C-alpha cells in the first residue's frame, strides 16, 4: 500500500490524491464553504493531541498575562526611552506586542481589511487565474502555503504579494485590492523603519543597525481569509509556528482567534481597536543572540458565520547572500554565540523545506 494511502473500513483513502485534487480545483477553502459542505475533508483534520482545547473549563483557571499593548503617541518626546524599554521587555518575554497611536489612520486600516476581503469573496473563476504556488510574478493566491508538506491542512486561504525589494508589477496585483495594498505598503514601510530603530535601541545598538543589515528591504504581504468552518474542533485556521524573518506587522479585524504560546499557556491576542500586532521573527532572535524571542503562535478555526480577515507584512533582509548570525556587538566571552552563521537564502530554503513546524528553523542553526 502506498505511504499516503490509509484504510477506512474497506475503502482506500489516498490523501495525496485528495490534496492534489483540492489544489487543482483552485476553489480554496472559501469555495468548499460556498459549496455547502457540512463536514470538512479528511486532510484538514488534525491529530487530537495537536488541536486547541476548545471545551469550557469547569474549574476556574488562572488567567495568563495578556500580551502587552504599547502606546507610541510620545515616540518623538522625552518618553522615547520608556517606549524603547517597553518594547525591549515585550520582545524578551513575549515575542509579541500590540501598538496603538502608530499614526496609521483607522480609515486606511479598515480599507485594507475590506480590500483583502473583497478579493477573497470574488467568484472562483475570477480568482483562479491568480491561483499559484509560485511567486514568480510576485503575486499568488492559494490555500495553505505548506499544503503538500504539512501533516494536516488548515482552514484558510491567502493572497500573497511581494512588496520589496522588487515589488510585484501593478498589473499583476488584483485590481479589486491594488490601491489598498499599495497604500498599506507605504504605511507599513514607514512604521517598519520606526520599529526597527526601537528594536535596535532595545538591544543597546545604534538605531540604524537593523536597517544597515537590509532588514527593511525584503517585504511580503499575506492577506489571510478564514471563512466559517463547520467543524472548528477538528482543524485550525493556522497551525502553530514561528515566523522565519525579522519582524511581522499584523493587522487583524475584530473577530479574534490569534493565540500566542507563553510558557505553557496559549494566550489570546484580543483585538484592540486601532491597534496593530507586532511579533519577533526567527531571524531577529538569532541576530539578537537569543535576547529577543520568536514564539509559536496559531489561529483557531473560525466558528462564526462572519469570516475573519487579517494581513501580515513580513520584513526580511533584501541582501540574501550576506552573512547572518548573532550580531558581533551582542557576543562576548560571557555571552558566546548561540547560533552559527548562514546566508539568508540558506535560511529560507530550510524554512520552505520544513514547512510551518514550530521552532524547528531556529533549532537547526543552534551551535
PDB file of C-alpha atoms in Angstrom, residues 7-219:
ATOM      1  CA  UNK A   7      -7.674   2.236   5.001  1.00  0.00           C
ATOM      2  CA  UNK A   8     -11.044   3.357   6.351  1.00  0.00           C
ATOM      3  CA  UNK A   9     -13.159   0.232   6.666  1.00  0.00           C
ATOM      4  CA  UNK A  10     -12.811  -1.417   3.244  1.00  0.00           C
ATOM      5  CA  UNK A  11     -12.300   1.855   1.441  1.00  0.00           C
ATOM      6  CA  UNK A  12      -8.904   3.151   0.367  1.00  0.00           C
ATOM      7  CA  UNK A  13      -8.223   6.792   1.203  1.00  0.00           C
ATOM      8  CA  UNK A  14      -5.477   8.379  -0.877  1.00  0.00           C
ATOM      9  CA  UNK A  15      -4.531  11.576   0.966  1.00  0.00           C
ATOM     10  CA  UNK A  16      -2.026  12.773  -1.659  1.00  0.00           C
ATOM     11  CA  UNK A  17      -4.667  12.412  -4.381  1.00  0.00           C
ATOM     12  CA  UNK A  18      -7.297  14.289  -2.346  1.00  0.00           C
ATOM     13  CA  UNK A  19      -4.868  17.135  -1.602  1.00  0.00           C
ATOM     14  CA  UNK A  20      -3.860  17.392  -5.265  1.00  0.00           C
ATOM     15  CA  UNK A  21      -7.497  17.367  -6.376  1.00  0.00           C
ATOM     16  CA  UNK A  22      -8.332  20.198  -3.946  1.00  0.00           C
ATOM     17  CA  UNK A  23      -5.305  22.217  -5.067  1.00  0.00           C
ATOM     18  CA  UNK A  24      -6.031  21.776  -8.763  1.00  0.00           C
ATOM     19  CA  UNK A  25      -9.670  22.791  -8.281  1.00  0.00           C
ATOM     20  CA  UNK A  26      -8.415  26.276  -7.259  1.00  0.00           C
ATOM     21  CA  UNK A  27     -11.554  26.573  -5.108  1.00  0.00           C
ATOM     22  CA  UNK A  28      -9.715  27.330  -1.893  1.00  0.00           C
ATOM     23  CA  UNK A  29     -11.405  26.789   1.454  1.00  0.00           C
ATOM     24  CA  UNK A  30     -13.883  29.580   0.614  1.00  0.00           C
ATOM     25  CA  UNK A  31     -15.039  27.556  -2.408  1.00  0.00           C
ATOM     26  CA  UNK A  32     -15.575  24.487  -0.232  1.00  0.00           C
ATOM     27  CA  UNK A  33     -17.722  26.520   2.184  1.00  0.00           C
ATOM     28  CA  UNK A  34     -19.705  28.024  -0.697  1.00  0.00           C
ATOM     29  CA  UNK A  35     -20.427  24.513  -2.000  1.00  0.00           C
ATOM     30  CA  UNK A  36     -22.422  23.913   1.193  1.00  0.00           C
ATOM     31  CA  UNK A  37     -20.341  21.146   2.766  1.00  0.00           C
ATOM     32  CA  UNK A  38     -21.085  20.318   6.392  1.00  0.00           C
ATOM     33  CA  UNK A  39     -18.076  18.021   7.060  1.00  0.00           C
ATOM     34  CA  UNK A  40     -14.521  19.141   6.372  1.00  0.00           C
ATOM     35  CA  UNK A  41     -12.378  16.951   4.051  1.00  0.00           C
ATOM     36  CA  UNK A  42     -10.257  14.444   5.924  1.00  0.00           C
ATOM     37  CA  UNK A  43      -6.886  16.034   5.044  1.00  0.00           C
ATOM     38  CA  UNK A  44      -7.920  19.118   7.085  1.00  0.00           C
ATOM     39  CA  UNK A  45      -8.395  17.055  10.259  1.00  0.00           C
ATOM     40  CA  UNK A  46      -5.541  17.445  12.760  1.00  0.00           C
ATOM     41  CA  UNK A  47      -4.473  14.804  15.302  1.00  0.00           C
ATOM     42  CA  UNK A  48      -6.360  15.388  18.593  1.00  0.00           C
ATOM     43  CA  UNK A  49      -3.135  15.967  20.571  1.00  0.00           C
ATOM     44  CA  UNK A  50      -2.219  18.980  18.397  1.00  0.00           C
ATOM     45  CA  UNK A  51      -5.647  20.619  18.473  1.00  0.00           C
ATOM     46  CA  UNK A  52      -6.586  23.518  20.766  1.00  0.00           C
ATOM     47  CA  UNK A  53      -8.776  22.533  23.721  1.00  0.00           C
ATOM     48  CA  UNK A  54     -11.965  24.464  22.978  1.00  0.00           C
ATOM     49  CA  UNK A  55     -14.068  22.935  25.774  1.00  0.00           C
ATOM     50  CA  UNK A  56     -15.218  25.281  28.538  1.00  0.00           C
ATOM     51  CA  UNK A  57     -13.227  24.614  31.720  1.00  0.00           C
ATOM     52  CA  UNK A  58     -15.263  23.800  34.819  1.00  0.00           C
ATOM     53  CA  UNK A  59     -12.501  24.735  37.251  1.00  0.00           C
ATOM     54  CA  UNK A  60     -11.562  28.428  37.443  1.00  0.00           C
ATOM     55  CA  UNK A  61      -8.347  28.963  35.505  1.00  0.00           C
ATOM     56  CA  UNK A  62      -5.680  31.475  36.447  1.00  0.00           C
ATOM     57  CA  UNK A  63      -5.748  33.972  33.621  1.00  0.00           C
ATOM     58  CA  UNK A  64      -2.465  34.133  31.691  1.00  0.00           C
ATOM     59  CA  UNK A  65      -0.784  37.518  31.479  1.00  0.00           C
ATOM     60  CA  UNK A  66      -2.123  39.442  28.456  1.00  0.00           C
ATOM     61  CA  UNK A  67       0.059  40.454  25.513  1.00  0.00           C
ATOM     62  CA  UNK A  68       1.412  43.983  26.204  1.00  0.00           C
ATOM     63  CA  UNK A  69      -0.152  46.963  24.402  1.00  0.00           C
ATOM     64  CA  UNK A  70       2.310  49.832  23.899  1.00  0.00           C
ATOM     65  CA  UNK A  71       1.266  53.424  23.165  1.00  0.00           C
ATOM     66  CA  UNK A  72       3.556  55.100  20.607  1.00  0.00           C
ATOM     67  CA  UNK A  73       1.992  58.580  20.876  1.00  0.00           C
ATOM     68  CA  UNK A  74       5.004  60.070  22.706  1.00  0.00           C
ATOM     69  CA  UNK A  75       7.612  58.427  20.467  1.00  0.00           C
ATOM     70  CA  UNK A  76       9.265  61.715  19.497  1.00  0.00           C
ATOM     71  CA  UNK A  77       9.374  63.184  23.021  1.00  0.00           C
ATOM     72  CA  UNK A  78      11.457  62.566  26.149  1.00  0.00           C
ATOM     73  CA  UNK A  79       9.313  59.431  26.700  1.00  0.00           C
ATOM     74  CA  UNK A  80      11.017  57.627  23.794  1.00  0.00           C
ATOM     75  CA  UNK A  81      13.388  55.782  26.159  1.00  0.00           C
ATOM     76  CA  UNK A  82      10.390  54.467  28.124  1.00  0.00           C
ATOM     77  CA  UNK A  83       8.828  53.151  24.879  1.00  0.00           C
ATOM     78  CA  UNK A  84      12.146  51.502  23.929  1.00  0.00           C
ATOM     79  CA  UNK A  85      12.205  49.771  27.333  1.00  0.00           C
ATOM     80  CA  UNK A  86       8.610  48.560  26.989  1.00  0.00           C
ATOM     81  CA  UNK A  87       9.243  47.154  23.510  1.00  0.00           C
ATOM     82  CA  UNK A  88      12.530  45.564  24.567  1.00  0.00           C
ATOM     83  CA  UNK A  89      10.829  43.898  27.549  1.00  0.00           C
ATOM     84  CA  UNK A  90       7.948  42.639  25.371  1.00  0.00           C
ATOM     85  CA  UNK A  91      10.393  41.178  22.808  1.00  0.00           C
ATOM     86  CA  UNK A  92      12.407  39.430  25.537  1.00  0.00           C
ATOM     87  CA  UNK A  93       9.417  37.943  27.380  1.00  0.00           C
ATOM     88  CA  UNK A  94       6.502  37.543  24.943  1.00  0.00           C
ATOM     89  CA  UNK A  95       7.951  37.972  21.435  1.00  0.00           C
ATOM     90  CA  UNK A  96       4.632  39.729  20.682  1.00  0.00           C
ATOM     91  CA  UNK A  97       3.072  43.082  21.492  1.00  0.00           C
ATOM     92  CA  UNK A  98       0.346  45.389  20.216  1.00  0.00           C
ATOM     93  CA  UNK A  99       0.878  49.051  19.354  1.00  0.00           C
ATOM     94  CA  UNK A 100      -1.568  51.958  19.423  1.00  0.00           C
ATOM     95  CA  UNK A 101      -1.193  55.573  18.229  1.00  0.00           C
ATOM     96  CA  UNK A 102       1.138  54.430  15.442  1.00  0.00           C
ATOM     97  CA  UNK A 103      -0.039  57.202  13.094  1.00  0.00           C
ATOM     98  CA  UNK A 104      -1.738  54.927  10.571  1.00  0.00           C
ATOM     99  CA  UNK A 105      -5.307  56.249  10.169  1.00  0.00           C
ATOM    100  CA  UNK A 106      -8.037  53.791  11.136  1.00  0.00           C
ATOM    101  CA  UNK A 107      -9.739  54.501   7.787  1.00  0.00           C
ATOM    102  CA  UNK A 108      -6.654  53.130   5.975  1.00  0.00           C
ATOM    103  CA  UNK A 109      -6.681  50.032   8.202  1.00  0.00           C
ATOM    104  CA  UNK A 110     -10.390  49.462   7.520  1.00  0.00           C
ATOM    105  CA  UNK A 111      -9.894  49.895   3.755  1.00  0.00           C
ATOM    106  CA  UNK A 112      -7.017  47.379   3.767  1.00  0.00           C
ATOM    107  CA  UNK A 113      -9.110  44.706   5.506  1.00  0.00           C
ATOM    108  CA  UNK A 114     -12.062  45.466   3.180  1.00  0.00           C
ATOM    109  CA  UNK A 115      -9.823  45.162   0.086  1.00  0.00           C
ATOM    110  CA  UNK A 116      -8.465  41.751   1.124  1.00  0.00           C
ATOM    111  CA  UNK A 117     -11.977  40.562   2.000  1.00  0.00           C
ATOM    112  CA  UNK A 118     -13.327  41.768  -1.357  1.00  0.00           C
ATOM    113  CA  UNK A 119     -10.630  39.827  -3.244  1.00  0.00           C
ATOM    114  CA  UNK A 120     -11.383  36.557  -1.442  1.00  0.00           C
ATOM    115  CA  UNK A 121     -15.145  36.939  -1.853  1.00  0.00           C
ATOM    116  CA  UNK A 122     -14.978  37.149  -5.649  1.00  0.00           C
ATOM    117  CA  UNK A 123     -16.243  34.145  -7.662  1.00  0.00           C
ATOM    118  CA  UNK A 124     -13.722  31.299  -8.117  1.00  0.00           C
ATOM    119  CA  UNK A 125     -13.455  31.918 -11.881  1.00  0.00           C
ATOM    120  CA  UNK A 126     -12.138  35.448 -11.234  1.00  0.00           C
ATOM    121  CA  UNK A 127      -9.617  34.345  -8.572  1.00  0.00           C
ATOM    122  CA  UNK A 128      -8.493  31.142 -10.318  1.00  0.00           C
ATOM    123  CA  UNK A 129      -6.068  32.793 -12.818  1.00  0.00           C
ATOM    124  CA  UNK A 130      -4.051  34.131  -9.838  1.00  0.00           C
ATOM    125  CA  UNK A 131      -4.033  30.746  -8.024  1.00  0.00           C
ATOM    126  CA  UNK A 132      -0.442  29.537  -7.894  1.00  0.00           C
ATOM    127  CA  UNK A 133       2.190  28.039  -5.573  1.00  0.00           C
ATOM    128  CA  UNK A 134       4.901  30.065  -7.341  1.00  0.00           C
ATOM    129  CA  UNK A 135       5.683  33.697  -6.526  1.00  0.00           C
ATOM    130  CA  UNK A 136       7.325  34.313  -9.914  1.00  0.00           C
ATOM    131  CA  UNK A 137       5.069  37.265 -10.768  1.00  0.00           C
ATOM    132  CA  UNK A 138       5.192  38.493  -7.180  1.00  0.00           C
ATOM    133  CA  UNK A 139       1.521  37.611  -6.636  1.00  0.00           C
ATOM    134  CA  UNK A 140      -0.112  34.312  -5.713  1.00  0.00           C
ATOM    135  CA  UNK A 141      -3.484  33.283  -4.332  1.00  0.00           C
ATOM    136  CA  UNK A 142      -3.506  29.843  -2.694  1.00  0.00           C
ATOM    137  CA  UNK A 143      -4.796  27.756   0.182  1.00  0.00           C
ATOM    138  CA  UNK A 144      -2.084  26.688   2.660  1.00  0.00           C
ATOM    139  CA  UNK A 145       1.459  27.620   1.641  1.00  0.00           C
ATOM    140  CA  UNK A 146       2.575  24.255   3.089  1.00  0.00           C
ATOM    141  CA  UNK A 147      -0.341  22.192   1.711  1.00  0.00           C
ATOM    142  CA  UNK A 148       1.881  19.392   0.372  1.00  0.00           C
ATOM    143  CA  UNK A 149       4.390  19.266   3.240  1.00  0.00           C
ATOM    144  CA  UNK A 150       2.087  19.654   6.280  1.00  0.00           C
ATOM    145  CA  UNK A 151       0.659  16.751   8.247  1.00  0.00           C
ATOM    146  CA  UNK A 152      -2.813  18.335   8.012  1.00  0.00           C
ATOM    147  CA  UNK A 153      -4.160  21.360   6.138  1.00  0.00           C
ATOM    148  CA  UNK A 154      -5.554  24.496   7.816  1.00  0.00           C
ATOM    149  CA  UNK A 155      -8.870  26.251   7.175  1.00  0.00           C
ATOM    150  CA  UNK A 156      -7.784  29.448   5.376  1.00  0.00           C
ATOM    151  CA  UNK A 157      -6.946  30.988   2.002  1.00  0.00           C
ATOM    152  CA  UNK A 158      -4.204  33.542   1.344  1.00  0.00           C
ATOM    153  CA  UNK A 159      -3.307  36.233  -1.174  1.00  0.00           C
ATOM    154  CA  UNK A 160       0.481  36.828  -1.179  1.00  0.00           C
ATOM    155  CA  UNK A 161       2.028  39.947  -2.718  1.00  0.00           C
ATOM    156  CA  UNK A 162       5.751  40.770  -2.884  1.00  0.00           C
ATOM    157  CA  UNK A 163       6.300  44.379  -1.777  1.00  0.00           C
ATOM    158  CA  UNK A 164      10.109  44.574  -1.937  1.00  0.00           C
ATOM    159  CA  UNK A 165      12.916  44.783  -2.788  1.00  0.00           C
ATOM    160  CA  UNK A 166      11.379  44.370  -6.284  1.00  0.00           C
ATOM    161  CA  UNK A 167       7.641  44.811  -5.858  1.00  0.00           C
ATOM    162  CA  UNK A 168       5.082  42.922  -7.926  1.00  0.00           C
ATOM    163  CA  UNK A 169       4.134  44.809 -11.088  1.00  0.00           C
ATOM    164  CA  UNK A 170       0.871  46.723 -10.533  1.00  0.00           C
ATOM    165  CA  UNK A 171      -0.831  44.874 -13.414  1.00  0.00           C
ATOM    166  CA  UNK A 172      -0.191  41.554 -11.615  1.00  0.00           C
ATOM    167  CA  UNK A 173      -1.930  42.653  -8.397  1.00  0.00           C
ATOM    168  CA  UNK A 174      -5.713  42.038  -8.417  1.00  0.00           C
ATOM    169  CA  UNK A 175      -7.363  45.333  -9.300  1.00  0.00           C
ATOM    170  CA  UNK A 176     -10.015  44.937  -6.596  1.00  0.00           C
ATOM    171  CA  UNK A 177      -7.391  45.481  -3.865  1.00  0.00           C
ATOM    172  CA  UNK A 178      -4.477  47.149  -5.727  1.00  0.00           C
ATOM    173  CA  UNK A 179      -4.909  50.640  -4.230  1.00  0.00           C
ATOM    174  CA  UNK A 180      -5.350  49.217  -0.732  1.00  0.00           C
ATOM    175  CA  UNK A 181      -2.192  47.079  -0.972  1.00  0.00           C
ATOM    176  CA  UNK A 182      -0.080  49.925  -2.372  1.00  0.00           C
ATOM    177  CA  UNK A 183      -1.364  52.210   0.412  1.00  0.00           C
ATOM    178  CA  UNK A 184      -0.729  49.604   3.097  1.00  0.00           C
ATOM    179  CA  UNK A 185       2.812  49.034   1.825  1.00  0.00           C
ATOM    180  CA  UNK A 186       3.597  52.737   2.204  1.00  0.00           C
ATOM    181  CA  UNK A 187       2.204  52.858   5.747  1.00  0.00           C
ATOM    182  CA  UNK A 188       3.910  49.663   6.966  1.00  0.00           C
ATOM    183  CA  UNK A 189       7.247  50.645   5.410  1.00  0.00           C
ATOM    184  CA  UNK A 190       7.233  53.903   7.378  1.00  0.00           C
ATOM    185  CA  UNK A 191       6.142  52.090  10.542  1.00  0.00           C
ATOM    186  CA  UNK A 192       8.749  49.369   9.940  1.00  0.00           C
ATOM    187  CA  UNK A 193      11.537  51.956   9.887  1.00  0.00           C
ATOM    188  CA  UNK A 194      10.422  53.341  13.254  1.00  0.00           C
ATOM    189  CA  UNK A 195      10.066  49.857  14.782  1.00  0.00           C
ATOM    190  CA  UNK A 196      13.495  48.688  13.540  1.00  0.00           C
ATOM    191  CA  UNK A 197      15.072  51.704  15.256  1.00  0.00           C
ATOM    192  CA  UNK A 198      13.251  50.961  18.525  1.00  0.00           C
ATOM    193  CA  UNK A 199      14.214  47.273  18.352  1.00  0.00           C
ATOM    194  CA  UNK A 200      17.867  48.187  17.704  1.00  0.00           C
ATOM    195  CA  UNK A 201      17.938  50.630  20.620  1.00  0.00           C
ATOM    196  CA  UNK A 202      16.293  47.996  22.848  1.00  0.00           C
ATOM    197  CA  UNK A 203      19.353  45.797  22.246  1.00  0.00           C
ATOM    198  CA  UNK A 204      21.725  48.667  23.086  1.00  0.00           C
ATOM    199  CA  UNK A 205      22.662  49.079  19.403  1.00  0.00           C
ATOM    200  CA  UNK A 206      22.847  52.086  17.108  1.00  0.00           C
ATOM    201  CA  UNK A 207      19.290  52.977  15.965  1.00  0.00           C
ATOM    202  CA  UNK A 208      20.149  52.255  12.319  1.00  0.00           C
ATOM    203  CA  UNK A 209      21.785  48.856  12.918  1.00  0.00           C
ATOM    204  CA  UNK A 210      18.960  46.633  11.629  1.00  0.00           C
ATOM    205  CA  UNK A 211      18.412  48.967   8.664  1.00  0.00           C
ATOM    206  CA  UNK A 212      22.123  48.568   7.775  1.00  0.00           C
ATOM    207  CA  UNK A 213      21.516  44.804   7.676  1.00  0.00           C
ATOM    208  CA  UNK A 214      18.859  45.460   4.939  1.00  0.00           C
ATOM    209  CA  UNK A 215      16.110  44.231   7.310  1.00  0.00           C
ATOM    210  CA  UNK A 216      13.572  46.644   5.807  1.00  0.00           C
ATOM    211  CA  UNK A 217      14.244  45.695   2.181  1.00  0.00           C
ATOM    212  CA  UNK A 218      12.533  42.349   1.701  1.00  0.00           C
ATOM    213  CA  UNK A 219       8.795  42.564   2.326  1.00  0.00           C
TER     214      UNK A 219
END
